[in-house]
Amino acid sequence: MGTLLVRHARRLLTMDDALTEWEDGGIYVEDNVIRAVGPTTALPEHADTVIDATNHVVLPGLVNTHHHFFQTLTRALPAAQDVGLFAWLRYHYPIWARLTPEAIRVSTQVAIAELLRSGCTTAADHTYIWPNGSRLDDQIEAAQQLGIRFHAARGSMSVGESRGGLPPDAVVEDEETILRDCRRVIEHYHDPARYAMVRIVVAPCSPFSVSPTLMRQSAELARAYGVHLHTHLAETRDEIAYCRETFGKRPVELAEELGWVGPDVWHAHMVHLTEDEIGRIGHTRTGVAHCPTSNMRLGSGIAPVPALLQAGARVGLGVDGSASNDSSHLLAEARNALLLHRITGDPGALTARQVLWLATRGGAAVLGRDDIGQLAPGMAADFIGVRIDSLDLAGGAVHDPVAALVFCHPPYVDFSVVNGRIRVWKGEIVDLDLPALIARHNALAHALVRGEPVR
Ligand code: ZN
């Protein structure tokens, strides 16, 4: 891949331990690894590719820790716009039961395109429904084509309505099949090496759609291979009530009993926690994917993020599924995180730099990575540049270009580099026919919801 040099960034935010910011900063990259960061004058003068970032703020690529790519096909459905999680899920399950391999692949491309354009360079996805021959392989292929760093969570549901679960029986899999496929994709795709572009995660969906046996066996399987674990936990009051009635305990107690806490586990949401549970999540260094937009959209509540951080938990941001957001815009998620925690009456609950930290270092820690999330020698060459001379940032970036990224809501980044490769240039995804992709995606979405064959 050769060498790449970013020069003259108006402001360069490193997100290193000292939170260093450089004026007229730059980055020097060899192949896929950052070799030097600092003032432009201290860097080499030549490289195979040179990016002039005179009108840009440059920062590490953002990390998305929770998503359901397939839900881009079912955004803003009228009957699911104003309901809570359980009703929302019950409405969507029969529609998602008609997903096909092509629908999984095309929705994955759309979600990744949106993520890349909004500054994300590493994403985790959690697909937990695999009808009609759909496979994780389709998502991995799409991610590799678009060049995003991908943590593919092999999700699952095994407890249907007839056994007391929330999903209809038609969309759940048997537990043997789930575990066998998890083993298959780990052995085929998981890369534990530094700078890995694909890692596999074992991810039963939620306490109300899988059995404690599958949770326990999933944890054993994941730990035998050294891969990480992910699920939804403590998202809504309905889930708390379900766990009390079904298991006689709260979601966090259930997770603890099943071995689902620790540095190799992260949970989406964690909205409804007692003070004691916050302490235990922090003490065990369990990860949390904070999804403020989804939590607001579904009326789920406000996750105690400042307290979780105080307690030592690893916390990152997630856009969550595109049908409960209904967007895959990671910079917008950072903005919503900033705003949501101020609602409680504390206008300093989280600062702009703190939510950007969550979106970079926080997310890297949640995914168990020490090679992304900051700009420093030896780190993966994942970074983004946002124009500060745009309409959206006018009168903001001139005062504080870093905070303006969060306060002023720029629609997309100008450039994005992932693993040393330029993936977004002048706001457009490289090597992607976006209008054709959107047209196919819309045709699939239309047919999926109406139960019609796709033409
Ligand atoms: Zn989710």
Short mmCIF file of N, CA, C and O and ligand atoms in Angstrom, two decimals, residues 66-68 71 85 88 126 128 205 230-232 235 268-269 291 294 319-321 324, ligand 1:
data_model
loop_
_atom_site.label_atom_id
_atom_site.label_comp_id
_atom_site.label_asym_id
_atom_site.label_seq_id
_atom_site.Cartn_x
_atom_site.Cartn_y
_atom_site.Cartn_z
N HIS A 66 -22.60 -1.24 18.49
CA HIS A 66 -23.86 -2.02 18.45
C HIS A 66 -24.72 -1.59 17.27
O HIS A 66 -24.98 -0.40 17.08
N HIS A 67 -25.15 -2.57 16.50
CA HIS A 67 -25.95 -2.28 15.30
C HIS A 67 -26.67 -3.55 14.88
O HIS A 67 -26.31 -4.66 15.30
N HIS A 68 -27.72 -3.39 14.07
CA HIS A 68 -28.36 -4.51 13.37
C HIS A 68 -28.53 -4.02 11.94
O HIS A 68 -29.53 -3.39 11.59
N GLN A 71 -31.73 -3.98 9.67
CA GLN A 71 -32.89 -3.14 9.98
C GLN A 71 -32.96 -1.86 9.13
O GLN A 71 -33.95 -1.13 9.19
N LEU A 85 -40.24 -1.32 23.05
CA LEU A 85 -39.43 -2.40 22.46
C LEU A 85 -40.22 -3.68 22.17
O LEU A 85 -40.12 -4.22 21.06
N TRP A 88 -42.68 -3.28 19.39
CA TRP A 88 -41.86 -2.97 18.20
C TRP A 88 -41.28 -4.26 17.63
O TRP A 88 -41.33 -4.53 16.42
N HIS A 126 -24.79 -6.97 14.95
CA HIS A 126 -25.42 -8.06 15.70
C HIS A 126 -26.68 -8.49 14.94
O HIS A 126 -27.74 -7.92 15.14
N TYR A 128 -29.34 -11.39 14.41
CA TYR A 128 -29.77 -12.53 15.23
C TYR A 128 -30.89 -13.32 14.58
O TYR A 128 -31.53 -14.15 15.21
N CYS A 205 -29.28 -13.33 21.44
CA CYS A 205 -29.90 -12.01 21.31
C CYS A 205 -30.25 -11.30 22.61
O CYS A 205 -29.91 -10.15 22.80
N HIS A 230 -21.38 -10.90 23.20
CA HIS A 230 -22.20 -9.69 23.14
C HIS A 230 -23.68 -10.07 23.21
O HIS A 230 -24.10 -11.08 22.64
N THR A 231 -24.47 -9.26 23.92
CA THR A 231 -25.92 -9.45 23.92
C THR A 231 -26.60 -8.13 24.31
O THR A 231 -25.93 -7.13 24.57
N HIS A 232 -27.93 -8.15 24.31
CA HIS A 232 -28.71 -7.02 24.84
C HIS A 232 -28.98 -7.29 26.32
O HIS A 232 -29.36 -8.40 26.68
N GLU A 235 -32.41 -3.48 28.99
CA GLU A 235 -32.78 -2.38 28.09
C GLU A 235 -34.07 -1.68 28.52
O GLU A 235 -34.16 -0.46 28.45
N ALA A 268 -25.35 -4.44 25.16
CA ALA A 268 -25.99 -3.24 24.62
C ALA A 268 -27.01 -2.71 25.63
O ALA A 268 -27.72 -3.50 26.26
N HIS A 269 -27.04 -1.40 25.76
CA HIS A 269 -28.06 -0.62 26.50
C HIS A 269 -27.74 -0.43 27.98
O HIS A 269 -27.39 0.64 28.40
N CYS A 291 -26.52 3.38 23.57
CA CYS A 291 -27.26 3.67 22.34
C CYS A 291 -28.33 4.73 22.62
O CYS A 291 -29.53 4.41 22.69
N SER A 294 -31.59 5.17 20.15
CA SER A 294 -32.55 4.06 20.25
C SER A 294 -33.29 4.12 21.58
O SER A 294 -34.50 3.89 21.64
N VAL A 319 -25.03 2.90 17.40
CA VAL A 319 -26.21 3.51 16.78
C VAL A 319 -27.43 2.60 16.93
O VAL A 319 -28.56 3.01 16.70
N ASP A 320 -27.21 1.35 17.34
CA ASP A 320 -28.25 0.33 17.45
C ASP A 320 -28.88 0.09 16.08
O ASP A 320 -28.45 0.64 15.07
N GLY A 321 -29.89 -0.75 16.05
CA GLY A 321 -30.49 -1.13 14.78
C GLY A 321 -31.10 0.06 14.08
O GLY A 321 -31.62 0.98 14.71
N SER A 324 -34.64 1.33 14.95
CA SER A 324 -34.96 1.98 16.22
C SER A 324 -34.08 3.21 16.42
O SER A 324 -33.81 3.61 17.54
ZN ZN B 1 -29.88 -3.79 19.52
#
